[in-house]
């Protein structure tokens, strides 16, 4: 069982920045595909960013140019740097892990418990 623990959420002003972290533990290869999702109240969960074992990244259009996903396989940690935050970025953010080196769209096998991000206008 893979366990994912997110941290770094909080409150920020519009235009501000936050950096989320996610540490994975359990029977997993560190270089597997990882991603971030978010879910706002009353909305479905949506993919935000993903990164595969080569470092190739994919972003949702609504965060392109503002968010950056990165990974540190030495510590089995994935990050999401969020810049130029907007009130519509307010949501619970979830880390995700796929049991494969390659990403397959937004298909993931495990999710963390989430960390809340709130952006004030």
Short mmCIF file of N, CA and C in Angstrom, two decimals:
data_model
loop_
_atom_site.label_atom_id
_atom_site.label_comp_id
_atom_site.label_asym_id
_atom_site.label_seq_id
_atom_site.Cartn_x
_atom_site.Cartn_y
_atom_site.Cartn_z
N UNK A 1 0.85 -1.19 0.00
CA UNK A 1 0.00 0.00 0.00
C UNK A 1 0.88 1.24 0.00
N UNK A 2 0.68 2.10 -0.99
CA UNK A 2 1.42 3.35 -1.07
C UNK A 2 0.70 4.41 -0.24
N UNK A 3 1.43 5.12 0.57
CA UNK A 3 0.86 6.20 1.38
C UNK A 3 1.47 7.52 0.92
N UNK A 4 0.61 8.48 0.65
CA UNK A 4 1.04 9.80 0.19
C UNK A 4 0.63 10.84 1.22
N UNK A 5 1.55 11.69 1.62
CA UNK A 5 1.27 12.72 2.61
C UNK A 5 1.65 14.08 2.06
N UNK A 6 0.62 14.93 1.90
CA UNK A 6 0.83 16.27 1.37
C UNK A 6 1.07 17.28 2.50
N UNK A 7 1.74 18.35 2.17
CA UNK A 7 1.93 19.48 3.09
C UNK A 7 2.14 20.74 2.28
N UNK A 8 2.07 21.89 2.96
CA UNK A 8 2.36 23.15 2.30
C UNK A 8 1.16 23.99 1.94
N UNK A 9 -0.03 23.44 2.13
CA UNK A 9 -1.22 24.22 1.84
C UNK A 9 -1.38 25.36 2.83
N UNK A 10 -2.34 26.22 2.54
CA UNK A 10 -2.59 27.35 3.41
C UNK A 10 -3.34 28.43 2.68
N UNK A 11 -3.20 29.65 3.18
CA UNK A 11 -3.91 30.79 2.61
C UNK A 11 -2.91 31.73 1.96
N UNK A 12 -3.29 32.32 0.85
CA UNK A 12 -2.44 33.27 0.15
C UNK A 12 -3.31 34.35 -0.48
N UNK A 13 -2.71 35.49 -0.71
CA UNK A 13 -3.39 36.57 -1.42
C UNK A 13 -3.36 36.29 -2.91
N UNK A 14 -4.33 36.83 -3.61
CA UNK A 14 -4.32 36.73 -5.07
C UNK A 14 -3.00 37.30 -5.60
N UNK A 15 -2.37 36.56 -6.50
CA UNK A 15 -1.07 36.95 -7.02
C UNK A 15 0.09 36.38 -6.24
N UNK A 16 -0.19 35.76 -5.11
CA UNK A 16 0.85 35.19 -4.27
C UNK A 16 1.27 33.80 -4.70
N UNK A 17 2.09 33.17 -3.86
CA UNK A 17 2.64 31.86 -4.18
C UNK A 17 2.54 30.91 -2.99
N UNK A 18 2.47 29.65 -3.29
CA UNK A 18 2.55 28.57 -2.31
C UNK A 18 3.29 27.42 -2.96
N UNK A 19 3.94 26.60 -2.12
CA UNK A 19 4.60 25.41 -2.64
C UNK A 19 4.11 24.20 -1.85
N UNK A 20 3.54 23.25 -2.56
CA UNK A 20 3.06 22.01 -1.97
C UNK A 20 4.12 20.93 -2.09
N UNK A 21 4.15 20.06 -1.09
CA UNK A 21 5.06 18.92 -1.10
C UNK A 21 4.26 17.65 -0.85
N UNK A 22 4.77 16.53 -1.34
CA UNK A 22 4.12 15.25 -1.13
C UNK A 22 5.20 14.18 -1.02
N UNK A 23 5.20 13.47 0.10
CA UNK A 23 6.15 12.39 0.31
C UNK A 23 5.42 11.06 0.19
N UNK A 24 6.00 10.15 -0.58
CA UNK A 24 5.41 8.82 -0.77
C UNK A 24 6.19 7.80 0.04
N UNK A 25 5.48 6.84 0.59
CA UNK A 25 6.12 5.75 1.31
C UNK A 25 5.38 4.46 0.98
N UNK A 26 6.04 3.33 1.28
CA UNK A 26 5.43 2.06 0.96
C UNK A 26 6.17 1.39 -0.18
N UNK A 27 5.63 0.27 -0.67
CA UNK A 27 6.29 -0.50 -1.73
C UNK A 27 6.16 0.19 -3.08
N UNK A 28 7.01 1.16 -3.36
CA UNK A 28 6.91 1.90 -4.61
C UNK A 28 8.29 2.24 -5.13
N UNK A 29 8.44 2.24 -6.44
CA UNK A 29 9.65 2.73 -7.06
C UNK A 29 9.58 4.25 -7.10
N UNK A 30 10.67 4.87 -6.73
CA UNK A 30 10.65 6.32 -6.55
C UNK A 30 10.46 7.07 -7.85
N UNK A 31 10.81 6.49 -8.97
CA UNK A 31 10.74 7.24 -10.22
C UNK A 31 9.43 7.02 -10.97
N UNK A 32 8.42 6.49 -10.30
CA UNK A 32 7.13 6.29 -10.96
C UNK A 32 6.44 7.62 -11.26
N UNK A 33 5.45 7.54 -12.12
CA UNK A 33 4.66 8.71 -12.50
C UNK A 33 3.95 9.28 -11.27
N UNK A 34 3.99 10.61 -11.12
CA UNK A 34 3.33 11.28 -10.01
C UNK A 34 2.57 12.50 -10.52
N UNK A 35 1.57 12.92 -9.76
CA UNK A 35 0.78 14.06 -10.20
C UNK A 35 0.10 14.79 -9.07
N UNK A 36 -0.55 15.86 -9.43
CA UNK A 36 -1.36 16.66 -8.50
C UNK A 36 -2.75 16.86 -9.10
N UNK A 37 -3.76 16.75 -8.24
CA UNK A 37 -5.15 17.00 -8.59
C UNK A 37 -5.69 18.04 -7.63
N UNK A 38 -6.88 18.57 -7.96
CA UNK A 38 -7.54 19.46 -7.02
C UNK A 38 -9.05 19.28 -7.14
N UNK A 39 -9.73 19.62 -6.06
CA UNK A 39 -11.18 19.55 -6.05
C UNK A 39 -11.73 20.72 -5.25
N UNK A 40 -12.50 21.55 -5.92
CA UNK A 40 -13.16 22.68 -5.28
C UNK A 40 -14.54 22.24 -4.80
N UNK A 41 -15.10 22.92 -3.81
CA UNK A 41 -16.43 22.55 -3.31
C UNK A 41 -17.47 22.53 -4.42
N UNK A 42 -18.22 21.46 -4.50
CA UNK A 42 -19.26 21.34 -5.50
C UNK A 42 -18.79 20.99 -6.89
N UNK A 43 -17.48 20.75 -7.04
CA UNK A 43 -16.93 20.41 -8.36
C UNK A 43 -16.26 19.05 -8.32
N UNK A 44 -16.04 18.47 -9.49
CA UNK A 44 -15.34 17.20 -9.58
C UNK A 44 -13.83 17.42 -9.44
N UNK A 45 -13.15 16.36 -9.04
CA UNK A 45 -11.70 16.42 -8.96
C UNK A 45 -11.12 16.53 -10.37
N UNK A 46 -10.10 17.37 -10.51
CA UNK A 46 -9.50 17.58 -11.83
C UNK A 46 -7.98 17.50 -11.75
N UNK A 47 -7.38 17.00 -12.81
CA UNK A 47 -5.93 16.92 -12.87
C UNK A 47 -5.31 18.29 -13.04
N UNK A 48 -4.21 18.53 -12.34
CA UNK A 48 -3.53 19.81 -12.39
C UNK A 48 -2.19 19.69 -13.12
N UNK A 49 -1.38 18.71 -12.72
CA UNK A 49 -0.06 18.53 -13.33
C UNK A 49 0.40 17.10 -13.08
N UNK A 50 1.28 16.60 -13.96
CA UNK A 50 1.85 15.28 -13.78
C UNK A 50 3.27 15.27 -14.31
N UNK A 51 4.07 14.29 -13.80
CA UNK A 51 5.46 14.19 -14.21
C UNK A 51 5.84 12.73 -14.26
N UNK A 52 6.51 12.32 -15.35
CA UNK A 52 6.87 10.90 -15.47
C UNK A 52 8.33 10.69 -15.07
N UNK A 53 8.83 9.47 -15.31
CA UNK A 53 10.17 9.12 -14.83
C UNK A 53 11.28 9.85 -15.56
N UNK A 54 10.98 10.40 -16.76
CA UNK A 54 12.01 11.13 -17.50
C UNK A 54 12.01 12.61 -17.13
N UNK A 55 11.03 13.02 -16.34
CA UNK A 55 10.89 14.42 -16.00
C UNK A 55 9.95 15.18 -16.91
N UNK A 56 9.37 14.47 -17.88
CA UNK A 56 8.41 15.12 -18.77
C UNK A 56 7.18 15.51 -17.98
N UNK A 57 6.73 16.75 -18.19
CA UNK A 57 5.60 17.27 -17.42
C UNK A 57 4.43 17.61 -18.33
N UNK A 58 3.24 17.55 -17.76
CA UNK A 58 2.01 17.94 -18.44
C UNK A 58 1.19 18.76 -17.48
N UNK A 59 0.60 19.85 -17.98
CA UNK A 59 -0.20 20.73 -17.13
C UNK A 59 -1.60 20.92 -17.71
N UNK A 60 -2.54 21.12 -16.81
CA UNK A 60 -3.86 21.54 -17.23
C UNK A 60 -3.76 22.98 -17.75
N UNK A 61 -4.59 23.31 -18.72
CA UNK A 61 -4.52 24.64 -19.34
C UNK A 61 -4.68 25.76 -18.31
N UNK A 62 -5.50 25.51 -17.29
CA UNK A 62 -5.82 26.60 -16.37
C UNK A 62 -4.66 26.92 -15.41
N UNK A 63 -3.57 26.13 -15.40
CA UNK A 63 -2.41 26.44 -14.55
C UNK A 63 -1.15 26.64 -15.38
N UNK A 64 -1.24 26.45 -16.67
CA UNK A 64 -0.07 26.56 -17.54
C UNK A 64 0.59 27.92 -17.40
N UNK A 65 1.89 27.88 -17.14
CA UNK A 65 2.64 29.12 -16.98
C UNK A 65 2.65 29.67 -15.57
N UNK A 66 1.84 29.11 -14.70
CA UNK A 66 1.78 29.57 -13.31
C UNK A 66 2.26 28.52 -12.32
N UNK A 67 1.99 27.26 -12.57
CA UNK A 67 2.36 26.17 -11.67
C UNK A 67 3.50 25.35 -12.28
N UNK A 68 4.34 24.81 -11.40
CA UNK A 68 5.43 23.96 -11.84
C UNK A 68 5.51 22.72 -10.96
N UNK A 69 5.47 21.54 -11.59
CA UNK A 69 5.63 20.29 -10.87
C UNK A 69 7.08 19.84 -10.98
N UNK A 70 7.61 19.30 -9.89
CA UNK A 70 8.97 18.78 -9.91
C UNK A 70 9.06 17.60 -8.95
N UNK A 71 10.18 16.88 -9.01
CA UNK A 71 10.32 15.70 -8.18
C UNK A 71 11.74 15.55 -7.68
N UNK A 72 11.88 14.92 -6.53
CA UNK A 72 13.18 14.58 -5.97
C UNK A 72 13.11 13.10 -5.63
N UNK A 73 13.62 12.27 -6.53
CA UNK A 73 13.52 10.83 -6.34
C UNK A 73 14.38 10.33 -5.17
N UNK A 74 15.35 11.08 -4.77
CA UNK A 74 16.19 10.67 -3.63
C UNK A 74 15.38 10.63 -2.35
N UNK A 75 14.38 11.50 -2.26
CA UNK A 75 13.55 11.55 -1.06
C UNK A 75 12.11 11.13 -1.33
N UNK A 76 11.85 10.67 -2.56
CA UNK A 76 10.50 10.23 -2.95
C UNK A 76 9.47 11.33 -2.71
N UNK A 77 9.85 12.55 -3.12
CA UNK A 77 9.01 13.72 -2.90
C UNK A 77 8.65 14.37 -4.23
N UNK A 78 7.43 14.80 -4.35
CA UNK A 78 6.99 15.57 -5.52
C UNK A 78 6.47 16.92 -5.03
N UNK A 79 6.74 17.95 -5.80
CA UNK A 79 6.40 19.31 -5.41
C UNK A 79 5.46 19.95 -6.44
N UNK A 80 4.73 20.95 -5.97
CA UNK A 80 3.93 21.78 -6.87
C UNK A 80 4.14 23.23 -6.45
N UNK A 81 4.93 23.95 -7.24
CA UNK A 81 5.14 25.37 -7.02
C UNK A 81 4.01 26.13 -7.70
N UNK A 82 3.27 26.90 -6.92
CA UNK A 82 2.11 27.62 -7.45
C UNK A 82 2.37 29.12 -7.34
N UNK A 83 2.45 29.78 -8.47
CA UNK A 83 2.68 31.23 -8.54
C UNK A 83 1.47 31.93 -9.14
N UNK A 84 1.41 33.23 -8.94
CA UNK A 84 0.31 34.03 -9.49
C UNK A 84 -1.04 33.38 -9.17
N UNK A 85 -1.23 33.05 -7.92
CA UNK A 85 -2.46 32.37 -7.51
C UNK A 85 -3.69 33.25 -7.72
N UNK A 86 -4.79 32.61 -8.04
CA UNK A 86 -6.06 33.28 -8.28
C UNK A 86 -7.10 32.70 -7.33
N UNK A 87 -8.15 33.46 -7.01
CA UNK A 87 -9.19 32.92 -6.13
C UNK A 87 -9.78 31.61 -6.64
N UNK A 88 -9.85 31.45 -7.95
CA UNK A 88 -10.39 30.21 -8.52
C UNK A 88 -9.47 29.00 -8.34
N UNK A 89 -8.26 29.23 -7.83
CA UNK A 89 -7.36 28.12 -7.50
C UNK A 89 -7.70 27.53 -6.12
N UNK A 90 -8.61 28.15 -5.40
CA UNK A 90 -9.00 27.64 -4.09
C UNK A 90 -9.61 26.25 -4.22
N UNK A 91 -9.03 25.29 -3.50
CA UNK A 91 -9.46 23.89 -3.61
C UNK A 91 -8.65 23.04 -2.64
N UNK A 92 -9.07 21.80 -2.49
CA UNK A 92 -8.26 20.80 -1.81
C UNK A 92 -7.34 20.20 -2.87
N UNK A 93 -6.05 20.16 -2.59
CA UNK A 93 -5.07 19.65 -3.55
C UNK A 93 -4.59 18.26 -3.09
N UNK A 94 -4.59 17.33 -4.03
CA UNK A 94 -4.24 15.95 -3.74
C UNK A 94 -3.02 15.52 -4.55
N UNK A 95 -2.12 14.84 -3.88
CA UNK A 95 -1.00 14.20 -4.55
C UNK A 95 -1.45 12.85 -5.09
N UNK A 96 -0.86 12.42 -6.20
CA UNK A 96 -1.26 11.15 -6.80
C UNK A 96 -0.04 10.36 -7.26
N UNK A 97 -0.19 9.04 -7.25
CA UNK A 97 0.89 8.14 -7.64
C UNK A 97 0.35 7.06 -8.56
N UNK A 98 1.10 6.78 -9.60
CA UNK A 98 0.72 5.71 -10.53
C UNK A 98 1.80 4.64 -10.48
N UNK A 99 1.39 3.37 -10.42
CA UNK A 99 2.35 2.26 -10.34
C UNK A 99 2.93 1.94 -11.72
N UNK A 100 3.58 2.92 -12.32
CA UNK A 100 4.22 2.74 -13.62
C UNK A 100 5.17 3.91 -13.84
N UNK A 101 6.22 3.67 -14.64
CA UNK A 101 7.15 4.76 -14.92
C UNK A 101 6.50 5.83 -15.79
N UNK A 102 5.63 5.37 -16.71
CA UNK A 102 5.00 6.30 -17.65
C UNK A 102 3.63 6.71 -17.17
N UNK A 103 3.32 7.96 -17.40
CA UNK A 103 1.98 8.43 -17.09
C UNK A 103 1.03 8.01 -18.20
N UNK A 104 -0.22 7.81 -17.85
CA UNK A 104 -1.27 7.45 -18.81
C UNK A 104 -2.43 8.42 -18.60
N UNK A 105 -2.29 9.58 -19.21
CA UNK A 105 -3.29 10.61 -18.99
C UNK A 105 -3.37 10.95 -17.51
N UNK A 106 -4.60 11.05 -17.02
CA UNK A 106 -4.83 11.38 -15.61
C UNK A 106 -5.22 10.14 -14.81
N UNK A 107 -4.77 8.97 -15.24
CA UNK A 107 -5.04 7.72 -14.55
C UNK A 107 -3.99 7.46 -13.49
N UNK A 108 -4.39 7.42 -12.23
CA UNK A 108 -3.49 7.20 -11.11
C UNK A 108 -4.07 6.14 -10.19
N UNK A 109 -3.19 5.50 -9.40
CA UNK A 109 -3.60 4.40 -8.54
C UNK A 109 -3.82 4.79 -7.09
N UNK A 110 -3.11 5.79 -6.61
CA UNK A 110 -3.21 6.18 -5.21
C UNK A 110 -3.31 7.71 -5.10
N UNK A 111 -4.02 8.14 -4.07
CA UNK A 111 -4.17 9.55 -3.77
C UNK A 111 -3.91 9.81 -2.29
N UNK A 112 -3.39 11.00 -1.98
CA UNK A 112 -3.21 11.40 -0.61
C UNK A 112 -4.51 11.93 -0.01
N UNK A 113 -4.41 12.40 1.22
CA UNK A 113 -5.58 12.92 1.92
C UNK A 113 -5.89 14.36 1.55
N UNK A 114 -4.94 15.03 0.98
CA UNK A 114 -5.19 16.39 0.51
C UNK A 114 -4.68 17.47 1.44
N UNK A 115 -4.42 18.63 0.87
CA UNK A 115 -4.05 19.82 1.64
C UNK A 115 -4.82 21.00 1.05
N UNK A 116 -5.39 21.81 1.93
CA UNK A 116 -6.28 22.89 1.50
C UNK A 116 -5.48 24.11 1.06
N UNK A 117 -5.88 24.66 -0.06
CA UNK A 117 -5.31 25.92 -0.56
C UNK A 117 -6.45 26.92 -0.70
N UNK A 118 -6.29 28.07 -0.07
CA UNK A 118 -7.30 29.12 -0.15
C UNK A 118 -6.64 30.41 -0.63
N UNK A 119 -7.21 30.99 -1.67
CA UNK A 119 -6.64 32.21 -2.24
C UNK A 119 -7.63 33.35 -2.04
N UNK A 120 -7.20 34.38 -1.35
CA UNK A 120 -8.05 35.54 -1.04
C UNK A 120 -7.88 36.60 -2.12
N UNK A 121 -9.01 37.20 -2.50
CA UNK A 121 -8.96 38.25 -3.53
C UNK A 121 -8.59 39.59 -2.93
#
